[in-house]
Short mmCIF file of C-alpha atoms in Angstrom, two decimals:
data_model
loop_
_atom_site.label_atom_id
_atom_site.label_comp_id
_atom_site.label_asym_id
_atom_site.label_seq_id
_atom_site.Cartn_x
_atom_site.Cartn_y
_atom_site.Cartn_z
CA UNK A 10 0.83 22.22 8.62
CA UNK A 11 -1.22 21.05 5.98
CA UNK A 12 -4.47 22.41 7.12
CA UNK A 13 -2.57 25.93 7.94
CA UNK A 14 -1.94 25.65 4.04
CA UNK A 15 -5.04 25.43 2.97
CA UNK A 16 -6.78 28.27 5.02
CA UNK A 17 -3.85 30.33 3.99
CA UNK A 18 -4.67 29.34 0.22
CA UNK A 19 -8.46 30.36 0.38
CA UNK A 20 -7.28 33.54 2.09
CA UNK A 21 -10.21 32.34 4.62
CA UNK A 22 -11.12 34.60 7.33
CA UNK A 23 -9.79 33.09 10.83
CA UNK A 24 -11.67 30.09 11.64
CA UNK A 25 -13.42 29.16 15.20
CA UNK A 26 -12.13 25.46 15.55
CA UNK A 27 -13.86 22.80 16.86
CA UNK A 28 -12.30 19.50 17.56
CA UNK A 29 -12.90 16.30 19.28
CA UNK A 30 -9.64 14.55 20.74
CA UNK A 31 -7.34 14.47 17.99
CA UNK A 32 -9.34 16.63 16.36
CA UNK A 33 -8.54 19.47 19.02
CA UNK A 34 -5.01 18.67 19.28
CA UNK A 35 -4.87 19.44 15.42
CA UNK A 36 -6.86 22.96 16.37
CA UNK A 37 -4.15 23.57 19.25
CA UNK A 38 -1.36 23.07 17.20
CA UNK A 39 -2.73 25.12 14.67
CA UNK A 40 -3.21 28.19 16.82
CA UNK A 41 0.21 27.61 18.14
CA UNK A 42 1.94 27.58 14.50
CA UNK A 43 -0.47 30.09 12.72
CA UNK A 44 -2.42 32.03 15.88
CA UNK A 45 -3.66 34.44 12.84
CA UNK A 46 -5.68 31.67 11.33
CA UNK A 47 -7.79 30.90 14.50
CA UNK A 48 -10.19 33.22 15.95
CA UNK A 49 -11.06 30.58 18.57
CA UNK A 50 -11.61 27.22 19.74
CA UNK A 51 -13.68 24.27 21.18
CA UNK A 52 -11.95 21.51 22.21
CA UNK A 53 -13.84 18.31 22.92
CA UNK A 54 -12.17 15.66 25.40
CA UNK A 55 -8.57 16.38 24.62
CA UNK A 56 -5.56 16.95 26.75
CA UNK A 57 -2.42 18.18 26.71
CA UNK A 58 -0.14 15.09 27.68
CA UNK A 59 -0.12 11.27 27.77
CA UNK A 60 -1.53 9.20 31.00
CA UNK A 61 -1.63 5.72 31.92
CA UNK A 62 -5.23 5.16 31.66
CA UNK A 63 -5.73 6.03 27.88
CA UNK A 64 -2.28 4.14 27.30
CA UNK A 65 -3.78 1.10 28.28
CA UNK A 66 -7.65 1.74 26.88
CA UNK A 67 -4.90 2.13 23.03
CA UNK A 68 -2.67 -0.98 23.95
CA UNK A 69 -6.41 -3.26 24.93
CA UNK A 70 -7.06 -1.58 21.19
CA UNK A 71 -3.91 -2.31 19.59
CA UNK A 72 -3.72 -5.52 20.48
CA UNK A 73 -7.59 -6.08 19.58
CA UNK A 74 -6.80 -5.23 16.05
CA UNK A 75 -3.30 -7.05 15.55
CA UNK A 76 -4.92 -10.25 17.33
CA UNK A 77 -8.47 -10.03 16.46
CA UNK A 78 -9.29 -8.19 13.37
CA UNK A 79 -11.42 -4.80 12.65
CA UNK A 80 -14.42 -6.50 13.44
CA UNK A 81 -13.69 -7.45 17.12
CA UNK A 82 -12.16 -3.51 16.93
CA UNK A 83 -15.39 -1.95 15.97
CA UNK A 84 -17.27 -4.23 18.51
CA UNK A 85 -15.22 -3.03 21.48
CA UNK A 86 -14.85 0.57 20.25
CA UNK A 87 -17.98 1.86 21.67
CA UNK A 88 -16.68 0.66 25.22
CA UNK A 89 -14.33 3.11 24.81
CA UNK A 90 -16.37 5.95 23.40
CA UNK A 91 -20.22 5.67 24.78
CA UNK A 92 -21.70 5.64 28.72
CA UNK A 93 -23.27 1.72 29.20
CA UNK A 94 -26.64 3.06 29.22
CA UNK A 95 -26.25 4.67 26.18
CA UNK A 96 -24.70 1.75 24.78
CA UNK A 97 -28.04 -0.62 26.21
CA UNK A 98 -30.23 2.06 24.73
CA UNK A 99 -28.84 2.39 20.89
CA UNK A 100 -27.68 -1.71 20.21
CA UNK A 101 -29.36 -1.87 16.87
CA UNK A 102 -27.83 2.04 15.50
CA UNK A 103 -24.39 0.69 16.83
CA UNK A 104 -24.69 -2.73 15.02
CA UNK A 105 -25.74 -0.58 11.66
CA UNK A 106 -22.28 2.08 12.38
CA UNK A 107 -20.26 -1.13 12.93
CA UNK A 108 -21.37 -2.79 9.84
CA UNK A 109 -20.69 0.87 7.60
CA UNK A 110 -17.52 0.99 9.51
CA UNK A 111 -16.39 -2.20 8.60
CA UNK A 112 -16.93 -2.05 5.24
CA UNK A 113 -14.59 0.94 4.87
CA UNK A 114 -12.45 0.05 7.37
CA UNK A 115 -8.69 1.92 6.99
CA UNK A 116 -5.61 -0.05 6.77
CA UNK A 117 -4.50 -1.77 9.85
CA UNK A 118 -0.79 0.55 9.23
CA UNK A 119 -3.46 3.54 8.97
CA UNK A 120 -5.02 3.06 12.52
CA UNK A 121 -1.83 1.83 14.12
CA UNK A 122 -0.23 5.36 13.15
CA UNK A 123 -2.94 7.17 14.29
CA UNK A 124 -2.97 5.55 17.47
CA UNK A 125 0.93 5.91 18.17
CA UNK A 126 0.43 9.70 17.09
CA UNK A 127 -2.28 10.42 19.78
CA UNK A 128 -0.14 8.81 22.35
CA UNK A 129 2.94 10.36 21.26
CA UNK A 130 1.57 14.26 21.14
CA UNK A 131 2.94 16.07 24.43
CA UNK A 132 3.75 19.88 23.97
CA UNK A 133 6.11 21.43 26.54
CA UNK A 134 4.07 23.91 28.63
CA UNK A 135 5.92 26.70 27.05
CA UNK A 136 4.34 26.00 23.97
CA UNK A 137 1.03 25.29 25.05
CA UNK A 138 1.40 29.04 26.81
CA UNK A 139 1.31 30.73 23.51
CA UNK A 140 -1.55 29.64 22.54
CA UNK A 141 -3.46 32.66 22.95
CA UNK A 142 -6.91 31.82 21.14
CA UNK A 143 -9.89 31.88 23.54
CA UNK A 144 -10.78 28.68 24.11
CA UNK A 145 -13.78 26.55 25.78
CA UNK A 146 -12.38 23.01 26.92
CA UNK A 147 -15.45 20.71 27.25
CA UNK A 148 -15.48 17.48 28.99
CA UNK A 149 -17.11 14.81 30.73
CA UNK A 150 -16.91 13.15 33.86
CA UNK A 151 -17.96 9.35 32.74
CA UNK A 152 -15.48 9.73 29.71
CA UNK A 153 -14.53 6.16 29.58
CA UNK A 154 -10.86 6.66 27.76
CA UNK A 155 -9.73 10.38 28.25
CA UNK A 156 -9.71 11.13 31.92
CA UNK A 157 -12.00 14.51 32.83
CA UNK A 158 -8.72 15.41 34.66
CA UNK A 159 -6.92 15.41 31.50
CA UNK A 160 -8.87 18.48 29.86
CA UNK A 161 -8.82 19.79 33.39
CA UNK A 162 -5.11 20.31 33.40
CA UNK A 163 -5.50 21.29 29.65
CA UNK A 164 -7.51 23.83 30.34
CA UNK A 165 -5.08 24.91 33.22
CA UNK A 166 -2.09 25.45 30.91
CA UNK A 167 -3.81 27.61 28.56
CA UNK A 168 -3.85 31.04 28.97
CA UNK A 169 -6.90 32.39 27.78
CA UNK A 170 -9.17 29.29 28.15
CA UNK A 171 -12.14 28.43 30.74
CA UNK A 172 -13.34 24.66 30.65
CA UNK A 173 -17.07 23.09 31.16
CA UNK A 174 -17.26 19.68 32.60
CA UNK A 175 -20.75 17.43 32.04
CA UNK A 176 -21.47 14.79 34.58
CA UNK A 177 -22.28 12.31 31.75
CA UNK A 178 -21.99 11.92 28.13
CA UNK A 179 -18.91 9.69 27.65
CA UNK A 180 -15.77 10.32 25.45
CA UNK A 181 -18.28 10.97 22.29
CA UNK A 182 -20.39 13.28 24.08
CA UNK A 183 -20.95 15.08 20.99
CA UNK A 184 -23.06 11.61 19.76
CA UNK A 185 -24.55 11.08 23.31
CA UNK A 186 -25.55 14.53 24.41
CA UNK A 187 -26.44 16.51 20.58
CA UNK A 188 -28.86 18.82 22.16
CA UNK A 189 -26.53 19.72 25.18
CA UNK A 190 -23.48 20.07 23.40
CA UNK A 191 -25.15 21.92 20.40
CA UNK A 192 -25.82 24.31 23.46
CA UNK A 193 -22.92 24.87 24.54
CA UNK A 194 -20.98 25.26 20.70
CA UNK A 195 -23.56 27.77 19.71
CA UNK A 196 -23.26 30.00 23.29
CA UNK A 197 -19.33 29.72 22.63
CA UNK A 198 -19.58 30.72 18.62
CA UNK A 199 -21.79 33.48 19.65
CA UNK A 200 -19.58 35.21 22.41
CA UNK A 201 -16.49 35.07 19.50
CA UNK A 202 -18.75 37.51 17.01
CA UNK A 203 -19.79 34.57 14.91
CA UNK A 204 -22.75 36.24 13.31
CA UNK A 205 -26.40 34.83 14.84
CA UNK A 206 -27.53 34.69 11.69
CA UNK A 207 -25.30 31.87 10.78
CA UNK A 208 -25.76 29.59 13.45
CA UNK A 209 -28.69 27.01 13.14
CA UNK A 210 -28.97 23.54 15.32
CA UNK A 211 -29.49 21.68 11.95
CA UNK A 212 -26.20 22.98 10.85
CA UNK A 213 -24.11 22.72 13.70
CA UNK A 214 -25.45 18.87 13.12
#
């Protein structure tokens, strides 16, 4: 609702959304409420309903934090979000983003909430149907907390939508795979009219 206020307050032209888990429920629920406001979206890893796998990748979570602290947290965190080989490959850039993390690390209420929200969002199919923006569902088949199958029946309930599934690239595929998913956001901006013009790598960064 809030962000719906906003764009309505700059009087912004309709935006192409482009959101990463929660970040493309927010987009979906945006086009739902306000479809003028969204000329079309990219949604990264998301899905359209609860399953058992990410509900117990959040409770291993949970209970990390409540039990352990935000350090033990942000040590297990890129389990969840990054293939192993990726993980082997970038030790000492995780250890520096663990460390930044850390240090301004959100209130233990804060994450808790967030969690409970991401596991709690489930619109009926009905409402998922009038959600008319076009809409590229990307996902990956080595995501490590979001099933692939997840985006797959996303994709499936949304009625003008086509989906892209990588064979590797993990849950933060945008992080793993920059060159492959800048790619595939520019090709998608570019068949919704965004003008050429306005579309660099560098930005898109």
């Amino acid at each position: 609702a809030e962000l719906g206020e906003l764009l309505e307050e700059q009087a912004a032209e309709p935006v192409h959304f482009i959101g990463h888990a929660l970040g493309g429920l927010i987009g979906l629920e945006l086009a739902r409420r306000s479809p003028e406001l969204v000329a079309s979206l990219l949604l990264i890893n998301a899905w359209s309903e609860p399953n058992a796998h990410s509900r117990r990748c959040f409770s291993v979570r949970r209970k990390l934090l409540l039990h352990s602290g935000p350090e033990a947290y942000l040590e297990a965190q890129p389990l969840f979000l990054f293939p192993p080989v990726w993980i082997a490959a970038n030790s000492e850039w995780l250890e520096q983003e663990s460390t930044h993390m850390l240090a301004s690390f959100p209130s233990q209420a804060n994450v808790l909430r967030r969690m409970a929200a991401l596991q709690a969002w489930q619109p009926a199919p009905q409402e998922l149907a009038e959600v008319h923006a076009e809409t590229l569902v990307l996902a990956t088949r080595d995501d490590a907390l979001v099933p692939w199958t997840c985006s797959q029946k996303l994709a499936g309930r949304l009625p003008n939508s086509g989906i892209r599934l990588l064979p590797e690239g993990g849950h933060a595929v945008n992080v793993t795979e920059v060159e492959r998913f800048n790619e595939l956001m520019l090709d998608h901006l570019r068949k919704h009219r965004l003008p050429a013009e306005a579309l660099t790598t560098e930005e898109a960064l």
